[in-house]
Tab-separated table of C-alpha atoms in Angstrom:
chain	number	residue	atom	x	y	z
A	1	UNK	CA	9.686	48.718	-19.905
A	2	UNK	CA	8.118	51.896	-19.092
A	3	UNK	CA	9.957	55.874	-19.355
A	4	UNK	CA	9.745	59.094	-21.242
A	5	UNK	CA	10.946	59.769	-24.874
A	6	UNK	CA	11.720	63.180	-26.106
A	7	UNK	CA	10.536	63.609	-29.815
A	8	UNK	CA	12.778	66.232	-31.793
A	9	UNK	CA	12.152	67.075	-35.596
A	10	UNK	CA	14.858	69.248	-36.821
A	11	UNK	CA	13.860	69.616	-40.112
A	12	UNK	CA	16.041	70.103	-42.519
A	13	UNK	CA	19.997	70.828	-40.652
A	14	UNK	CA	23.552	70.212	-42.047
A	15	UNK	CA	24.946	66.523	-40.959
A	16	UNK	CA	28.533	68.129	-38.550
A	17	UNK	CA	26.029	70.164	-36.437
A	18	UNK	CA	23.782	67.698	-35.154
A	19	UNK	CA	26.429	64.652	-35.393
A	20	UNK	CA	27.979	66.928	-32.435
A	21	UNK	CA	25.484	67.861	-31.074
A	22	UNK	CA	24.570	64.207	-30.417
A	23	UNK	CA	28.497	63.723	-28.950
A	24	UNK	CA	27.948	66.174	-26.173
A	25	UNK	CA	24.264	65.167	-25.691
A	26	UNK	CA	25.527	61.606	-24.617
A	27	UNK	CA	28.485	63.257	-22.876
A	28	UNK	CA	26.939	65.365	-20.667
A	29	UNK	CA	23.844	63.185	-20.181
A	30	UNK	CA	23.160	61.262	-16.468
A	31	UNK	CA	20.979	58.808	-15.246
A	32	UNK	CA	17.743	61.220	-14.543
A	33	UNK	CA	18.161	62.101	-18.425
A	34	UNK	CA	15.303	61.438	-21.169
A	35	UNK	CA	15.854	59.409	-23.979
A	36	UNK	CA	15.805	61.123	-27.300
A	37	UNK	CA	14.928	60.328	-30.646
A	38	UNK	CA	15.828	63.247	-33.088
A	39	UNK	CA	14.481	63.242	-36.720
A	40	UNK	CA	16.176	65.138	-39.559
A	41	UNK	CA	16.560	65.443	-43.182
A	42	UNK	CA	20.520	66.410	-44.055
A	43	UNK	CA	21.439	68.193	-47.532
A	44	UNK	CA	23.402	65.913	-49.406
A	45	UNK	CA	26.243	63.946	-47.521
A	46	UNK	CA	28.372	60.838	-47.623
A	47	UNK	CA	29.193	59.408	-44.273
A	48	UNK	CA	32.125	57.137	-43.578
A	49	UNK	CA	32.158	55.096	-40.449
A	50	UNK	CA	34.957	53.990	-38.674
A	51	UNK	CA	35.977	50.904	-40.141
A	52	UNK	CA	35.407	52.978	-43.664
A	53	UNK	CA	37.901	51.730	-46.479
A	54	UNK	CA	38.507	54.761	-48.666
A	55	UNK	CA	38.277	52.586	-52.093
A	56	UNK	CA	34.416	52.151	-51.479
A	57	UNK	CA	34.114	55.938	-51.993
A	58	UNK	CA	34.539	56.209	-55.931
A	59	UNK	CA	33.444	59.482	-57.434
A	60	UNK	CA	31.829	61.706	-55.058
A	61	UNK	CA	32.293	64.894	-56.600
A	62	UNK	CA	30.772	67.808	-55.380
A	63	UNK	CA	28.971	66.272	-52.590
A	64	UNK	CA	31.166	65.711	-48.827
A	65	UNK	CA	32.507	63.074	-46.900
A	66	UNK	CA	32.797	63.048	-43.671
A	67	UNK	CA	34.226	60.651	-41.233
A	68	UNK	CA	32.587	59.770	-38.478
A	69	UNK	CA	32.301	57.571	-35.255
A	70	UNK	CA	29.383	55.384	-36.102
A	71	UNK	CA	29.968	52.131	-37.302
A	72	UNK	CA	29.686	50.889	-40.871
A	73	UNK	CA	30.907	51.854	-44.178
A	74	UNK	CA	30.203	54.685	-46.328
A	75	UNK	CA	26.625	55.851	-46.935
A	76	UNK	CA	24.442	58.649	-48.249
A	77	UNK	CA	22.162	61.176	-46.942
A	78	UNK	CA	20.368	63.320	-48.692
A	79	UNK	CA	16.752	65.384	-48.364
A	80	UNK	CA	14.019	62.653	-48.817
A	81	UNK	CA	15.180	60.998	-46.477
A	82	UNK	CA	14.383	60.068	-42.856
A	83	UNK	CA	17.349	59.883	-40.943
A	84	UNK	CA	16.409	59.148	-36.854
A	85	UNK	CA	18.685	59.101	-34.256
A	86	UNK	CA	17.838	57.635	-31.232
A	87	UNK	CA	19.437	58.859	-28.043
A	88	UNK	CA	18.924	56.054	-25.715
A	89	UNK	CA	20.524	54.556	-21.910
A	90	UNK	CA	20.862	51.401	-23.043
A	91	UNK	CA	21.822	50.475	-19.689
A	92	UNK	CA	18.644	51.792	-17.938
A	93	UNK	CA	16.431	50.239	-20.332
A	94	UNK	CA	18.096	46.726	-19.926
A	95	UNK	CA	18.917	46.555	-23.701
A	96	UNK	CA	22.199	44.809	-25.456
A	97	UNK	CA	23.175	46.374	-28.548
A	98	UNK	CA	22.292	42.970	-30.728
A	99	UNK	CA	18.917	43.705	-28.520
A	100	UNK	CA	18.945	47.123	-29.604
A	101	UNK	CA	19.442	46.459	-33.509
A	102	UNK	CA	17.035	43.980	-33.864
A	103	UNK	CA	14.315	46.669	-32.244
A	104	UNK	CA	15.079	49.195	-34.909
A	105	UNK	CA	15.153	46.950	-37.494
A	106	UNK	CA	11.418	45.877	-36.589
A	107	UNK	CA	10.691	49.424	-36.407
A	108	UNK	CA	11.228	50.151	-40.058
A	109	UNK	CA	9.798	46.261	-41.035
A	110	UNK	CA	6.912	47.495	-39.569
A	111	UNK	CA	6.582	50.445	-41.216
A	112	UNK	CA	7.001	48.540	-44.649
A	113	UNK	CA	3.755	46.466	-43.865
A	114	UNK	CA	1.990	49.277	-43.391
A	115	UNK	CA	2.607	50.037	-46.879
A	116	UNK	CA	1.986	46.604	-48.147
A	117	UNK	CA	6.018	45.353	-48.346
A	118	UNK	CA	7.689	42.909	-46.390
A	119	UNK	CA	11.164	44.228	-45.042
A	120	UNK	CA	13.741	41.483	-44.777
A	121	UNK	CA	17.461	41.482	-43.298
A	122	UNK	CA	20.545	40.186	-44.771
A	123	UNK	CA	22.820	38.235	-42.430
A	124	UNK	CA	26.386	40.376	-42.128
A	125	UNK	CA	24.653	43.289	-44.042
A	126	UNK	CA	22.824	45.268	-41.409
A	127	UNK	CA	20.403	47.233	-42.376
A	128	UNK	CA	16.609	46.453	-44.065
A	129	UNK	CA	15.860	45.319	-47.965
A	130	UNK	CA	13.099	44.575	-49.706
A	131	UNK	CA	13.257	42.374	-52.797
A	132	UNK	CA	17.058	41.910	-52.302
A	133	UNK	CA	17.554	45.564	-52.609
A	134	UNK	CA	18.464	48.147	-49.627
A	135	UNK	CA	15.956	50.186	-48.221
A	136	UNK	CA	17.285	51.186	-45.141
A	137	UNK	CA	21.237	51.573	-43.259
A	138	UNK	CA	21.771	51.376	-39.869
A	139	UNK	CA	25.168	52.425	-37.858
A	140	UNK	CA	25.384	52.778	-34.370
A	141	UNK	CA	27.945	53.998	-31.672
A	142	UNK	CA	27.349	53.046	-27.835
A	143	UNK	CA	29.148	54.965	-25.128
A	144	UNK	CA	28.922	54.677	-21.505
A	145	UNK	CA	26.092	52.390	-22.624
A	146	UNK	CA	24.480	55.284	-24.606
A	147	UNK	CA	23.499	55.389	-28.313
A	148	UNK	CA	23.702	57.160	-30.774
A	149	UNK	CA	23.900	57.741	-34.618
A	150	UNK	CA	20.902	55.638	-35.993
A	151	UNK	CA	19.495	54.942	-39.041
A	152	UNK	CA	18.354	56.062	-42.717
A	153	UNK	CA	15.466	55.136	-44.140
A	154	UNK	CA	15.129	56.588	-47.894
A	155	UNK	CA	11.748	58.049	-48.722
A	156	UNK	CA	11.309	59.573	-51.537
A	157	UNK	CA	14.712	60.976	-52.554
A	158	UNK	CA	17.310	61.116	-55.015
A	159	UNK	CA	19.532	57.912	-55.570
A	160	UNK	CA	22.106	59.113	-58.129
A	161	UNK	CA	24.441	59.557	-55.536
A	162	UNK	CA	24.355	56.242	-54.344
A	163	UNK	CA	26.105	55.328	-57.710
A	164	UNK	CA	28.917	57.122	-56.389
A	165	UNK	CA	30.135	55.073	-53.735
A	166	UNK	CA	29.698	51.395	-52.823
A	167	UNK	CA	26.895	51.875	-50.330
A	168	UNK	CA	27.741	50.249	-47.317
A	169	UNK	CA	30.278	49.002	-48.733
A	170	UNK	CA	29.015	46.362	-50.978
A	171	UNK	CA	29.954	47.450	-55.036
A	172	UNK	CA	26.859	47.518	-57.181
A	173	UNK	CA	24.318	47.045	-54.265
A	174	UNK	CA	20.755	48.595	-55.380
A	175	UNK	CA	19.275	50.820	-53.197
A	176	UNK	CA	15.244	51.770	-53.310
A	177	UNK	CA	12.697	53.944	-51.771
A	178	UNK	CA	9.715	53.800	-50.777
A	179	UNK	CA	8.233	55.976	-53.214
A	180	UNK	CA	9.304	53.339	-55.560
A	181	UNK	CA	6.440	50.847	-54.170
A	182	UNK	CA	3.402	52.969	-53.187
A	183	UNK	CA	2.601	56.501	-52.579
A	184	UNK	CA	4.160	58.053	-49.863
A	185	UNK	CA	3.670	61.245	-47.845
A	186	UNK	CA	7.078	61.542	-46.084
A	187	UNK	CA	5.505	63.038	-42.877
A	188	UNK	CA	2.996	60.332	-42.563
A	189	UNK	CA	5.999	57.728	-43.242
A	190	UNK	CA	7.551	59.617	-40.389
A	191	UNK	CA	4.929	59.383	-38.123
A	192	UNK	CA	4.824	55.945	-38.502
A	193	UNK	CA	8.782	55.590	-37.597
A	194	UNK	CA	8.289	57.102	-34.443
A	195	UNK	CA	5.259	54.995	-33.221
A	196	UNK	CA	6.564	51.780	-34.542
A	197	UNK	CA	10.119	53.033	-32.052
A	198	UNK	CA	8.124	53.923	-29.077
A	199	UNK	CA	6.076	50.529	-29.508
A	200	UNK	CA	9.192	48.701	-30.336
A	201	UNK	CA	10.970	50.353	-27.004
A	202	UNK	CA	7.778	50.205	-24.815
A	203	UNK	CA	7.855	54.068	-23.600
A	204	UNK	CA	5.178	54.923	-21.635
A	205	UNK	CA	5.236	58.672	-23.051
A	206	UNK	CA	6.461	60.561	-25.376
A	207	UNK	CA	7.132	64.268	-25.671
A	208	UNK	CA	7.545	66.673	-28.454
A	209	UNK	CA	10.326	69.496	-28.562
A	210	UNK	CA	11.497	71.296	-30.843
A	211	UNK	CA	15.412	71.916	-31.907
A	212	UNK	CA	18.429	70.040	-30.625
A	213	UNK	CA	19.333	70.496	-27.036
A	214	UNK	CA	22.562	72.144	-28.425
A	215	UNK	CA	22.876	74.609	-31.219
């Protein structure tokens, strides 16, 4: 595989924006169109995907939820933590979505060995632990053989809210960073994300941009 990847950090940016901004990105894309990867931190945020079941959101209090069209159960994001959505013709780069999965997931195991840690998955769980405990979520939606959504991969952040739901759906899951296990600089962490994608997805080139196509 071979092609061009377009590399967007957005910083910090409320969740609703870019969630539609990545709808009518993969709308209104076409077969000449570059895959995207988009990087962002969100201010605090539960997500419920589409097969969400309201009891496994227990006490979120001042913090919103918002229901979504990714897959998967109820999660949290929150500053702290990478969230990367990858923008991809699934189609044009001969990928299933099992195919697909699997790819990110060795992104973010290899990102763990870099910091010594050894990133394991949990059959019927998706999503990357270490020790047993979750590290990193994953939900995805595919149209017209397009992704997007992604995953979250939780830095150095704050976990309280995790308390307040059943994250992914699974009551009294533990969640960790990976501040928790060795010294982290989150930009570094996030550098490593992105190579370990394009490596995993065997782009040729990659291109930096700056904000989201749509604002």
């Amino acid at each position: 595989m071979s092609g061009r990847l377009v590399i967007r950090r957005l910083g910090r940016a409320d969740y609703e924006p870019v969630w539609r901004a990545m709808q009518r990105f993969t709308d209104e894309r076409d077969e000449h169109t570059a895959d995207e990867l988009w990087l962002v931190e969100h201010p605090p945020v539960f997500t419920q995907g589409q097969a969400g079941k309201a009891e496994h959101v227990l006490a979120p209090g001042d913090i919103p939820v918002i229901q979504v069209d990714r897959g998967g159960q109820v999660t949290y994001h929150g500053p702290g933590q990478i969230v990367a959505y990858p923008l991809v013709d699934l189609k044009r780069r001969g990928i299933g979505v099992r195919d697909f999965v699997h790819r990110i997931e060795e992104s973010i195991i290899s990102v763990l060995e870099i910091y010594g840690l050894t990133g394991e998955r949990v059959a019927g769980a998706p999503g990357i632990y270490v020790n047993g405990d979750k590290i990193a979520s994953l939900g995805l939606r595919v149209r017209r053989g397009c992704s997007f959504h992604g995953l979250a991969f939780n830095i150095d952040m704050d976990l309280e809210p995790f308390g307040r739901i059943n994250p992914c759906g699974y009551a009294g899951l533990r969640v960790v960073r990976l501040c928790d296990f060795s010294a982290v600089d989150f930009h570094a962490a996030e550098d490593h994300l992105i190579q370990a994608f394009v490596t995993q997805l065997g782009y040729s080139e990659t291109v930096n941009e700056g904000n989201m196509p749509y604002e």
